[in-house]
PDB file of C-alpha atoms and ligand atoms in Angstrom:
ATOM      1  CA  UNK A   1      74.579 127.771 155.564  1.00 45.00           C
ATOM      2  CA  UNK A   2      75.529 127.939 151.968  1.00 47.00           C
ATOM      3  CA  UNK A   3      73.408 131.156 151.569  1.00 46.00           C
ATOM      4  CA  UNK A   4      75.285 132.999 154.147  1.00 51.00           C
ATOM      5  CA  UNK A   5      78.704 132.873 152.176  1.00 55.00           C
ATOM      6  CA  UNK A   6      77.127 133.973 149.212  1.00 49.00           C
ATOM      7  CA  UNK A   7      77.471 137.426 150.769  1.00 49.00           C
ATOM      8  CA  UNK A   8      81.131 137.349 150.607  1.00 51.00           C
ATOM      9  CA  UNK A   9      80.738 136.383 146.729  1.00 49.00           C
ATOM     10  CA  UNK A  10      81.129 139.296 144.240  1.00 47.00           C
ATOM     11  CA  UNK A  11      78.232 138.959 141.475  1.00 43.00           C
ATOM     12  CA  UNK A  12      80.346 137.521 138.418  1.00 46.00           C
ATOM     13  CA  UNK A  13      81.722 134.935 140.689  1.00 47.00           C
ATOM     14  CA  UNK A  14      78.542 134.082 142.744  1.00 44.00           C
ATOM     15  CA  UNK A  15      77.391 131.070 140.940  1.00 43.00           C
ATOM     16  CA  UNK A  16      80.250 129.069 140.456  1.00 45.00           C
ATOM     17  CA  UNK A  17      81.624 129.822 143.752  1.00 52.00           C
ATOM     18  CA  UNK A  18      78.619 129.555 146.136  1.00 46.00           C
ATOM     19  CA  UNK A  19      78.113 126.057 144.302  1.00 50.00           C
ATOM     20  CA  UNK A  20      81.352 125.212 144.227  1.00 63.00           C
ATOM     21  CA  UNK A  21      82.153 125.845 148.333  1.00 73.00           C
ATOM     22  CA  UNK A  22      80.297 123.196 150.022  1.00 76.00           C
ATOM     23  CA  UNK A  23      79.929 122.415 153.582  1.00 78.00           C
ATOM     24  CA  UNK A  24      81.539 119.120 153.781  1.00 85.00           C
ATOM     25  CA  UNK A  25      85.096 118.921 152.518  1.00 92.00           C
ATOM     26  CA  UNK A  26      85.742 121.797 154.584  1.00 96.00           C
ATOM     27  CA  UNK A  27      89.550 121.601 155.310  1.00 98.00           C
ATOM     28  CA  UNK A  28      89.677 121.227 159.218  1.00 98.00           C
ATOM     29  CA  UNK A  29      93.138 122.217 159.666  1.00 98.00           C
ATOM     30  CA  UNK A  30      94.480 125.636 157.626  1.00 98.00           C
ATOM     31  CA  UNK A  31      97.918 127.520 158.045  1.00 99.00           C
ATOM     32  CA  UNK A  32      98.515 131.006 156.902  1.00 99.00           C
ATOM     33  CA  UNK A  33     101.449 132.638 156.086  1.00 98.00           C
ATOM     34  CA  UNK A  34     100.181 136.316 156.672  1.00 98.00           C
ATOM     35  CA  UNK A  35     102.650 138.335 153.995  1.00 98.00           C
ATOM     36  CA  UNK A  36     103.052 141.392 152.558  1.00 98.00           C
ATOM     37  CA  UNK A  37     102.333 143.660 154.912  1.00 98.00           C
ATOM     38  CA  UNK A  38     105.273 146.307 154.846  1.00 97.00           C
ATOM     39  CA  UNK A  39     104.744 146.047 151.124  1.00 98.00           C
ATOM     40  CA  UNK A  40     100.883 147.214 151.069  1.00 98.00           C
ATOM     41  CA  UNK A  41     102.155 149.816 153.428  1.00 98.00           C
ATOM     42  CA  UNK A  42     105.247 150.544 150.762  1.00 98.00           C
ATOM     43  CA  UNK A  43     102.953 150.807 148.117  1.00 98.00           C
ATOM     44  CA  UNK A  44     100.513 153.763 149.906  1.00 98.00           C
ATOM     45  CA  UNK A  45     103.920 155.792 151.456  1.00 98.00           C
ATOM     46  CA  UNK A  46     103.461 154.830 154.767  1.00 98.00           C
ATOM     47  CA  UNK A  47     105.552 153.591 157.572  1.00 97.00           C
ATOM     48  CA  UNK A  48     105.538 149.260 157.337  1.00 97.00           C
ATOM     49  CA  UNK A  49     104.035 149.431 161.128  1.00 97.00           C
ATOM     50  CA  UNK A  50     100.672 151.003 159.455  1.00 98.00           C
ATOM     51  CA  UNK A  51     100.562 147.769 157.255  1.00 98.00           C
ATOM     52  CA  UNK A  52     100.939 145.367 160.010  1.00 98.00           C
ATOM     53  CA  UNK A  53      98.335 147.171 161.886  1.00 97.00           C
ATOM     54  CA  UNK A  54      96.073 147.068 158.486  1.00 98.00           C
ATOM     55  CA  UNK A  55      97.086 143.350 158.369  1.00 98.00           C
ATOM     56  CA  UNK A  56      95.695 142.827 162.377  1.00 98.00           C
ATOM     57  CA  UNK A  57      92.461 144.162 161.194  1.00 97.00           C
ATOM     58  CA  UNK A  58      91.818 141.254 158.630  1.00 98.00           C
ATOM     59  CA  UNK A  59      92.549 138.325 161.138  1.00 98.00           C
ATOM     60  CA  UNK A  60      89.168 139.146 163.316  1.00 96.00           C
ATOM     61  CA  UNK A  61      86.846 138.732 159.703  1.00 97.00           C
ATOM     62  CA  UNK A  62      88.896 135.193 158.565  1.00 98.00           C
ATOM     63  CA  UNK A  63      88.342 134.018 162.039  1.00 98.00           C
ATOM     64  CA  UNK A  64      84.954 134.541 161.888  1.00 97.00           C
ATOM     65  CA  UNK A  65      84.288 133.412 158.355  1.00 97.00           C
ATOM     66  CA  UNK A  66      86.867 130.298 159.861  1.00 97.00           C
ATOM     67  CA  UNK A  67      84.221 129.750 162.934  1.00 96.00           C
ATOM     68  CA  UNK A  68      81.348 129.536 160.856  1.00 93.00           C
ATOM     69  CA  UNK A  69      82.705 127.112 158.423  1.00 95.00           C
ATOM     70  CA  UNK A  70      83.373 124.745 160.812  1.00 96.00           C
ATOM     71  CA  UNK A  71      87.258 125.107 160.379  1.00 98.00           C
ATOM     72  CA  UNK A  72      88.704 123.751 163.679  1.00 98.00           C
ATOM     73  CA  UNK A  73      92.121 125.010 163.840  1.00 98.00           C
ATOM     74  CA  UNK A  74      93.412 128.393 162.286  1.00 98.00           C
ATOM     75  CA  UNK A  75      97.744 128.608 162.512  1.00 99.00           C
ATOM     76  CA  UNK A  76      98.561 131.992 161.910  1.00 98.00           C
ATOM     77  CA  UNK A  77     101.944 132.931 161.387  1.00 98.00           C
ATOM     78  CA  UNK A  78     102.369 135.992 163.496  1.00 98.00           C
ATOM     79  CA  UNK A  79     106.220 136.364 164.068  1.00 98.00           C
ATOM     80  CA  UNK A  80     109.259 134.076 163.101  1.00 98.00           C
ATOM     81  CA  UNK A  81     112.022 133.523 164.907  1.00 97.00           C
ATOM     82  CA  UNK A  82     113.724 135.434 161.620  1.00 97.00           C
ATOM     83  CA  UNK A  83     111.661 139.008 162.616  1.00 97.00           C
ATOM     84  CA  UNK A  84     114.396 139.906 165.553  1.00 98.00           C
ATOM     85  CA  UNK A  85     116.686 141.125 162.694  1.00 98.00           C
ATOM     86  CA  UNK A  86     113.903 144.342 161.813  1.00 97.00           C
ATOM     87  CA  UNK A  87     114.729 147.373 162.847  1.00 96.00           C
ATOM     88  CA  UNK A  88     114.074 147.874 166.474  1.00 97.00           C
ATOM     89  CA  UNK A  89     111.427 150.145 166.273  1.00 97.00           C
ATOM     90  CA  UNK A  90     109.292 147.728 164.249  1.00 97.00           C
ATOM     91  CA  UNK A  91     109.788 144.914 166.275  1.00 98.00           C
ATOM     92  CA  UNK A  92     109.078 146.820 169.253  1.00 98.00           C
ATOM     93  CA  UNK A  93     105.808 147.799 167.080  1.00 98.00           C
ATOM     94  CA  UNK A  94     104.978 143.823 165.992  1.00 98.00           C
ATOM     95  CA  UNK A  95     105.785 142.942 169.848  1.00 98.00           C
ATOM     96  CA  UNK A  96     102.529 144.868 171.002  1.00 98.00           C
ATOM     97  CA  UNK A  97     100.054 144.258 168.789  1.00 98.00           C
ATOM     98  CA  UNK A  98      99.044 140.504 170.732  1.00 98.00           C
ATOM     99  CA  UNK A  99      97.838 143.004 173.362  1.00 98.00           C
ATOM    100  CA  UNK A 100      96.107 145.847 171.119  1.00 98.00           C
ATOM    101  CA  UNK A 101      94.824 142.600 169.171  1.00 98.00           C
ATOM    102  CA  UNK A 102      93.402 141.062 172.408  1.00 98.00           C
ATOM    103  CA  UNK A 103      92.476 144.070 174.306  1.00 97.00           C
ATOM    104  CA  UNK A 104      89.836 144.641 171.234  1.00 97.00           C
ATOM    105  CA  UNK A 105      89.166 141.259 170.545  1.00 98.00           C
ATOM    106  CA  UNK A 106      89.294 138.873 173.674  1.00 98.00           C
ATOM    107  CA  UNK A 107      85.664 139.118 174.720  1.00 98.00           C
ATOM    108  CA  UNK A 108      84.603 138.372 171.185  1.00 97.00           C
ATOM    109  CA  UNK A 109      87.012 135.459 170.720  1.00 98.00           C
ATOM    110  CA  UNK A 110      84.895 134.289 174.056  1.00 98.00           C
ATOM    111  CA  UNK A 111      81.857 134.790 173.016  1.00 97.00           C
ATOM    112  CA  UNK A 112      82.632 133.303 169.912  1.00 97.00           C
ATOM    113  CA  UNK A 113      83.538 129.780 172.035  1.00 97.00           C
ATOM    114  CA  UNK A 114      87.376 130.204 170.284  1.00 98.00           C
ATOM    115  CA  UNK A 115      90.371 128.910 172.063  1.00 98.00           C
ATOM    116  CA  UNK A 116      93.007 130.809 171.647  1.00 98.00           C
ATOM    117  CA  UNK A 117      96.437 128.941 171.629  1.00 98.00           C
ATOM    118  CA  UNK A 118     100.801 129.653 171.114  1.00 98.00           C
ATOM    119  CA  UNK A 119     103.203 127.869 169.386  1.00 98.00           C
ATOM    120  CA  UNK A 120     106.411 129.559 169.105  1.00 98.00           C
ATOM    121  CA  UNK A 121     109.878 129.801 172.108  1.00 97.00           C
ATOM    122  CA  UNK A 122     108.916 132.369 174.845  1.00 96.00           C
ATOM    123  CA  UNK A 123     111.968 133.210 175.637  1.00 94.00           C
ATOM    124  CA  UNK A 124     113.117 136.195 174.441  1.00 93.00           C
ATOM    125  CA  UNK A 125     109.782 137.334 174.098  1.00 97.00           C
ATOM    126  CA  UNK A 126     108.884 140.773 176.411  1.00 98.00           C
ATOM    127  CA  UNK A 127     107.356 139.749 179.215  1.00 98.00           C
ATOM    128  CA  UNK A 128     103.917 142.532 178.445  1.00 98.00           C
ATOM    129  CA  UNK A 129     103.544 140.015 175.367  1.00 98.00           C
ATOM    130  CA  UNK A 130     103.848 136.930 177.357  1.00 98.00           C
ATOM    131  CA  UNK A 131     101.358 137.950 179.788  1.00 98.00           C
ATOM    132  CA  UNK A 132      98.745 139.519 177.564  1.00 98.00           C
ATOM    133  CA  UNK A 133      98.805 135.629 175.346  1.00 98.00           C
ATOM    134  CA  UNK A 134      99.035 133.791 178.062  1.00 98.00           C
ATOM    135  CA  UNK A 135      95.858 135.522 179.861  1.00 98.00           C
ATOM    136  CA  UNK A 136      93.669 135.228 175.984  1.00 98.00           C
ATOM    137  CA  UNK A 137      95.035 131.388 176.688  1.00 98.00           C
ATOM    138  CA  UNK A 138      93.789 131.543 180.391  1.00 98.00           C
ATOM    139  CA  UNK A 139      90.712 132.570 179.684  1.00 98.00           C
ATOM    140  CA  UNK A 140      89.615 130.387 176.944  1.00 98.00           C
ATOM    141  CA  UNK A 141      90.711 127.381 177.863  1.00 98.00           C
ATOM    142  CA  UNK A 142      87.785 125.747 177.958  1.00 98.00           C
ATOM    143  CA  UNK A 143      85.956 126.841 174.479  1.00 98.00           C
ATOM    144  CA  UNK A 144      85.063 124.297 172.335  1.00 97.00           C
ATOM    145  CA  UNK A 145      84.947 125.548 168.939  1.00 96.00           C
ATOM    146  CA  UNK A 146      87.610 127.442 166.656  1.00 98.00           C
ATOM    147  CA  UNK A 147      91.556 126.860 167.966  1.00 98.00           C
ATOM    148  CA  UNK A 148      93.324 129.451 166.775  1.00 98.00           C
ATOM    149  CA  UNK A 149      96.865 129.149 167.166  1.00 98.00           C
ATOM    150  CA  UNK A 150      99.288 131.829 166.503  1.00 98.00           C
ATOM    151  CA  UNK A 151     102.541 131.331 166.205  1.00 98.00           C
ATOM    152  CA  UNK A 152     104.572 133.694 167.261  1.00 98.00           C
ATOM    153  CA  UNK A 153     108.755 133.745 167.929  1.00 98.00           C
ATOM    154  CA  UNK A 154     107.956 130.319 165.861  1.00 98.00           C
ATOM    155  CA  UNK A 155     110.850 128.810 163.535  1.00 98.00           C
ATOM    156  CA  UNK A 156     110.132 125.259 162.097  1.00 98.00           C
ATOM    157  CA  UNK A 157     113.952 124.034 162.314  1.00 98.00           C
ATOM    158  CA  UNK A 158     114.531 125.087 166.298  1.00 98.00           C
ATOM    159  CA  UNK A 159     110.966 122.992 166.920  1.00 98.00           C
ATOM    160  CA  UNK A 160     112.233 120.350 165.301  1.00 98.00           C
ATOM    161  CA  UNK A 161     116.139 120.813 167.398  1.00 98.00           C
ATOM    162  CA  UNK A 162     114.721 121.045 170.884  1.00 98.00           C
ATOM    163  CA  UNK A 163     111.669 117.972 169.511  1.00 98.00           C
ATOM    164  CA  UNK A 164     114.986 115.692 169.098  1.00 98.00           C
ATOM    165  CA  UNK A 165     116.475 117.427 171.848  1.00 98.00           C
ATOM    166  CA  UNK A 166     114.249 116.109 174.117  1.00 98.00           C
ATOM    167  CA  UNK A 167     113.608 112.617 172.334  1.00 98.00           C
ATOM    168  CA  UNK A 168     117.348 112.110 172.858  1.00 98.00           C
ATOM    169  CA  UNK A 169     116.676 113.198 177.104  1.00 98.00           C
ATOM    170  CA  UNK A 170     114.459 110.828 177.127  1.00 98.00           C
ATOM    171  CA  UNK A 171     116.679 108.295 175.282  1.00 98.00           C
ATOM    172  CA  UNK A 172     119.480 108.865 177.754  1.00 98.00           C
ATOM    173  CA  UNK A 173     117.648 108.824 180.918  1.00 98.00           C
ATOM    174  CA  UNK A 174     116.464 105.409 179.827  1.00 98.00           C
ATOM    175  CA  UNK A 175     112.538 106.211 179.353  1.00 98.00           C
ATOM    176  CA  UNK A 176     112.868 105.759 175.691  1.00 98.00           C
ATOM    177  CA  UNK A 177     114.756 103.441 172.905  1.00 98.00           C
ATOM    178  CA  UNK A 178     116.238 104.518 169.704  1.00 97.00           C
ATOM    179  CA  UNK A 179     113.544 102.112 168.502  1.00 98.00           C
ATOM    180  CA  UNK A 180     110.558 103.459 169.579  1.00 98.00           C
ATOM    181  CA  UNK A 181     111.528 106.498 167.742  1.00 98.00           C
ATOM    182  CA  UNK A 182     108.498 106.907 164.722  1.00 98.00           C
ATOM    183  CA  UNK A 183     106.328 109.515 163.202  1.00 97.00           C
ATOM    184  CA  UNK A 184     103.636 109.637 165.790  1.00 97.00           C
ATOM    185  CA  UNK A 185     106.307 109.849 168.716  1.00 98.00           C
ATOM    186  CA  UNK A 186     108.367 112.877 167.048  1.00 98.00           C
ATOM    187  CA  UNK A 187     104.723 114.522 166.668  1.00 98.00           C
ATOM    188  CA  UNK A 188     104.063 114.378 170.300  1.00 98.00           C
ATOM    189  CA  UNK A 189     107.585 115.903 170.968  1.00 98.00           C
ATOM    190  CA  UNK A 190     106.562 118.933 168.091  1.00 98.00           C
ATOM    191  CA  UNK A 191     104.583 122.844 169.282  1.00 98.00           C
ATOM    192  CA  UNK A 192     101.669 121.073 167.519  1.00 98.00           C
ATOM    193  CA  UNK A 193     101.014 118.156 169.597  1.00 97.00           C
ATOM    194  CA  UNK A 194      97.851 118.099 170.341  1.00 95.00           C
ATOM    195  CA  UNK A 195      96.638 119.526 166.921  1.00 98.00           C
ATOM    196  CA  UNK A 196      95.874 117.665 163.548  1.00 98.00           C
ATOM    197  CA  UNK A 197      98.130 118.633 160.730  1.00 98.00           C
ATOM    198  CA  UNK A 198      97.473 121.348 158.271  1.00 98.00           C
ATOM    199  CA  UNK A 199      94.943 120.519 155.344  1.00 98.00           C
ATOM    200  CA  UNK A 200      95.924 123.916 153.481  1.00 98.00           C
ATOM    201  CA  UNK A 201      98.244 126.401 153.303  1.00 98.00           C
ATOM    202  CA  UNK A 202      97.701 129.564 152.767  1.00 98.00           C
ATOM    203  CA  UNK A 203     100.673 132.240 151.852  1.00 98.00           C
ATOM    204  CA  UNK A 204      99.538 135.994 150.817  1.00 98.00           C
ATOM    205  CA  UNK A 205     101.762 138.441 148.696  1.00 98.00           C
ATOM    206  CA  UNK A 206     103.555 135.911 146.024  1.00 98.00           C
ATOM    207  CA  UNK A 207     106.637 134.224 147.486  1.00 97.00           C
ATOM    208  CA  UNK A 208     106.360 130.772 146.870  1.00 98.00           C
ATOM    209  CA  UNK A 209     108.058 129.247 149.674  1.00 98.00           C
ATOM    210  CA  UNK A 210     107.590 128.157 153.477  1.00 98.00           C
ATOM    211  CA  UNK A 211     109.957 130.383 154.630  1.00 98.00           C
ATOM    212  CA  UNK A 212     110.878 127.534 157.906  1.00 98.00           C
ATOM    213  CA  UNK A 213     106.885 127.391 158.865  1.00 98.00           C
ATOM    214  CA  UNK A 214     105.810 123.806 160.201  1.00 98.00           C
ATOM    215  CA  UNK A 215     108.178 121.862 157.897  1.00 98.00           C
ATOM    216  CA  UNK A 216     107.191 118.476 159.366  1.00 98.00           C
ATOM    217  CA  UNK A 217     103.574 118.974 159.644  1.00 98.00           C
ATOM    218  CA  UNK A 218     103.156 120.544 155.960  1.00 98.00           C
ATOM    219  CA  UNK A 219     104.378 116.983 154.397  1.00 98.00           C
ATOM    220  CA  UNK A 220     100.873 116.271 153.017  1.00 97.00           C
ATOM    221  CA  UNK A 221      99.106 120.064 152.924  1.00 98.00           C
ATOM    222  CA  UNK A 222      97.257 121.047 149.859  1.00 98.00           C
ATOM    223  CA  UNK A 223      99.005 124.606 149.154  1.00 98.00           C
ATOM    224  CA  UNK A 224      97.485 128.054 147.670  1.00 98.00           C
ATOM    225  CA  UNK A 225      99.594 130.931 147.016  1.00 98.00           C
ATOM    226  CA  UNK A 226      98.163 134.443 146.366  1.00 98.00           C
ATOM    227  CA  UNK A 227      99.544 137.324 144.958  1.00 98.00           C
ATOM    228  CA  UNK A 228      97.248 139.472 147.311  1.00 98.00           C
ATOM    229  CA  UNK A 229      98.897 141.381 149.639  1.00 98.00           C
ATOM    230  CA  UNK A 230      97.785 140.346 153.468  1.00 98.00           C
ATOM    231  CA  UNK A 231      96.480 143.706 153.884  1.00 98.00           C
ATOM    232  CA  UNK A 232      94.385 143.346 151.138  1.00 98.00           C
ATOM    233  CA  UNK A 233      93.064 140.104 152.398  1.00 98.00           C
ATOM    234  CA  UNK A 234      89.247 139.110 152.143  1.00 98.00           C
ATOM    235  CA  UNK A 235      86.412 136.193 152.634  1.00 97.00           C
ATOM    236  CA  UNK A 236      86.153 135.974 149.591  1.00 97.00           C
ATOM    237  CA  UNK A 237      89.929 134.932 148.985  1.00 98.00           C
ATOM    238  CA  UNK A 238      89.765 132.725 151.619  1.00 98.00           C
ATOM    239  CA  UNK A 239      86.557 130.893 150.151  1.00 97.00           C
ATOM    240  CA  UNK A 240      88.686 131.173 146.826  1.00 97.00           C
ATOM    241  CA  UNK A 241      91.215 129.255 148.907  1.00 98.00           C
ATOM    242  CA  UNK A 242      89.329 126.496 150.110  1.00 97.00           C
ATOM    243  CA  UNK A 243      87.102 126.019 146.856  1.00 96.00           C
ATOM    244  CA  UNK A 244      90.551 125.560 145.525  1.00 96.00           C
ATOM    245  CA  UNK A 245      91.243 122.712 148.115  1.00 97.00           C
ATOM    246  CA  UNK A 246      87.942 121.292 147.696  1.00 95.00           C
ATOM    247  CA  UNK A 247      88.168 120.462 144.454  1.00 93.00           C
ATOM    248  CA  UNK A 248      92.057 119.152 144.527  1.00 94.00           C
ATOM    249  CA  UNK A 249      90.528 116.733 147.389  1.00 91.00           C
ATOM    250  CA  UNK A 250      87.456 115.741 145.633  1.00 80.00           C
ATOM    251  CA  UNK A 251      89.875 114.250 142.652  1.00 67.00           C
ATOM    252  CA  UNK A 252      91.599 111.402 144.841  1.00 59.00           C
ATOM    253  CA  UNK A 253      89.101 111.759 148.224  1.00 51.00           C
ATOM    254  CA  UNK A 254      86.496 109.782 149.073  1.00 53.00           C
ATOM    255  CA  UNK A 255      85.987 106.237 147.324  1.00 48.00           C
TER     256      UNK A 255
HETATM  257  C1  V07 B 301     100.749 140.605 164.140  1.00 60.57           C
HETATM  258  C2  V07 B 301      99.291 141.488 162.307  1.00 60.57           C
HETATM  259  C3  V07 B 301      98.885 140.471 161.286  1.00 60.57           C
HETATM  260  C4  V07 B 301      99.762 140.451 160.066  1.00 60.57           C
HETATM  261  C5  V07 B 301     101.083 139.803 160.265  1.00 60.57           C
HETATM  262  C6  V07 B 301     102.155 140.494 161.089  1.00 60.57           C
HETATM  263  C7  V07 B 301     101.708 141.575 162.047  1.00 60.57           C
HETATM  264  C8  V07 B 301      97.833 139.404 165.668  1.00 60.57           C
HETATM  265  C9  V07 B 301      98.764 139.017 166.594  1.00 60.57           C
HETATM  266  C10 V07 B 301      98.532 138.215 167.785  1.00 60.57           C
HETATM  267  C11 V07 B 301      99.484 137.333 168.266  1.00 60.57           C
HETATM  268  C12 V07 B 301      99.232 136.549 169.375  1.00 60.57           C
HETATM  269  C13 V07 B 301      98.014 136.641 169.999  1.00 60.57           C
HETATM  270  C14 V07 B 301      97.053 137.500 169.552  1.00 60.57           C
HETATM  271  C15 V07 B 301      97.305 138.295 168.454  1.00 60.57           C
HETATM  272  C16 V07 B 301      99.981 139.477 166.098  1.00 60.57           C
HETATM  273  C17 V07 B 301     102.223 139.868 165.897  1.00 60.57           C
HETATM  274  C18 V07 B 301     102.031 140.492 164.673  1.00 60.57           C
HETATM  275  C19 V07 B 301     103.595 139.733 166.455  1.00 60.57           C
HETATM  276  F1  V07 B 301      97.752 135.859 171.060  1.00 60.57           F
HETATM  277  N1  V07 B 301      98.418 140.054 164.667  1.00 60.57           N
HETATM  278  N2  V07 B 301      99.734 140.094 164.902  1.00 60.57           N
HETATM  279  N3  V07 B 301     101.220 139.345 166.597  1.00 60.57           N
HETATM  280  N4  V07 B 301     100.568 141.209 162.899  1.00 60.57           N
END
């Protein structure tokens, strides 16, 4: 297993790395902020729509790198509920490419055994990107191995509004008391239910903030920020990433 990565290693960092990245410690849980798209496209003179489609053509290697590493759940942040206020043309841009995404990559996301999975409001969302998610969702429901979970029209302060929202339903119709009201339930009431909460963090292109992603589920994430643009994006950052991890976990883990 270990060999296999040592592909993604450049020479000079090859023995310290391939060492360093071992197979258990693997975080099981990692969230990326994918950023800097429009700027890697700024950079080159083009239009930002040719960096966000540079930036859809990195996902399909980390997923794979994230499969094979055992990685269970990959959050990508795709759109935030901040996006609307692009201009119209680039929204309209961002708001097709789950389908040119999927149309390439759904049969190899099923033969790959990974679940594909939303988190994010669906209103407001065209209903061509609705259907094209919700059929990737449809049609690998049952896979086993990598969830990958994009969220998409996804704002960390409106999950947490319509999560006490609908505590305080509950509350009111009588199902629920203001005592029963802990951690674990407000999790259940969250976009991430079902899913563990991030081990690590990743956000590309040097802002050092969260920017309203998963502010209740980040409470105990390891975080690595990169100045690498998300364009610009590789394994080998990624297994930078979770060496990083690894060894901030092996200081207080275990014993
Ligand atoms: C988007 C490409 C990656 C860089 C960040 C912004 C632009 C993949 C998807 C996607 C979403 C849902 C889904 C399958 C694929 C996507 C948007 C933007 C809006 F089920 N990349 N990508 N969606 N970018």
């Amino acid at each position: 297993m270990l060999e296999k990565f040592s592909n993604w290693i450049s020479k000079n960092e090859q023995e310290r790395k391939v060492e360093d990245v071992t197979i258990e410690n693997v975080p099981k849980h990692v969230a990326i902020i994918m950023d800097g798209n429009g700027r890697w496209a700024k950079k080159r003179g083009l239009p930002r729509i040719a960096g966000h489609r540079e930036g859809m053509s990195v996902i399909n290697k980390i997923v794979k790198q994230a499969n094979s590493l055992g990685i269970e759940v990959l959050t990508l942040y795709a759109f935030s509920t901040e996006n609307w206020k692009r201009p119209k043309n680039e929204v309209d841009f961002l708001m097709r490419l789950p389908e040119r995404y999927l149309s390439v990559e759904l049969p190899k996301l099923i033969e790959e055994n990974v679940k594909v999975r939303l988190m994010g409001s669906k209103d407001s969302l065209p209903a061509h990107t609705i259907a094209a998610v919700d059929n990737a969702i449809e049609k690998t429901k049952q896979n086993t191995g990598l969830v990958l979970n994009f969220a998409l029209n996804y704002g960390s302060r409106d999950e947490i509004v319509l999560a006490v929202q609908n505590i305080a339903k509950e509350v009111s119709a009588g199902k629920l008391t203001a005592d029963e009201i802990n951690d674990t339930l407000v999790d259940q009431y969250l976009m991430t239910n079902e899913l563990r909460d991030p081990d690590l963090l990743i956000r590309t292109s040097g802002e050092i903030r969260l920017s309203n992603f998963m502010l209740w589920q980040l409470a105990y994430t390891e975080f690595w920020f990169t100045d690498v643009l998300w364009p610009d994006f590789t394994e080998q950052h990624f297994l930078e990433a979770i060496n990083v991890y690894q060894q901030r976990t092996r200081r207080y883990g275990g014993i």
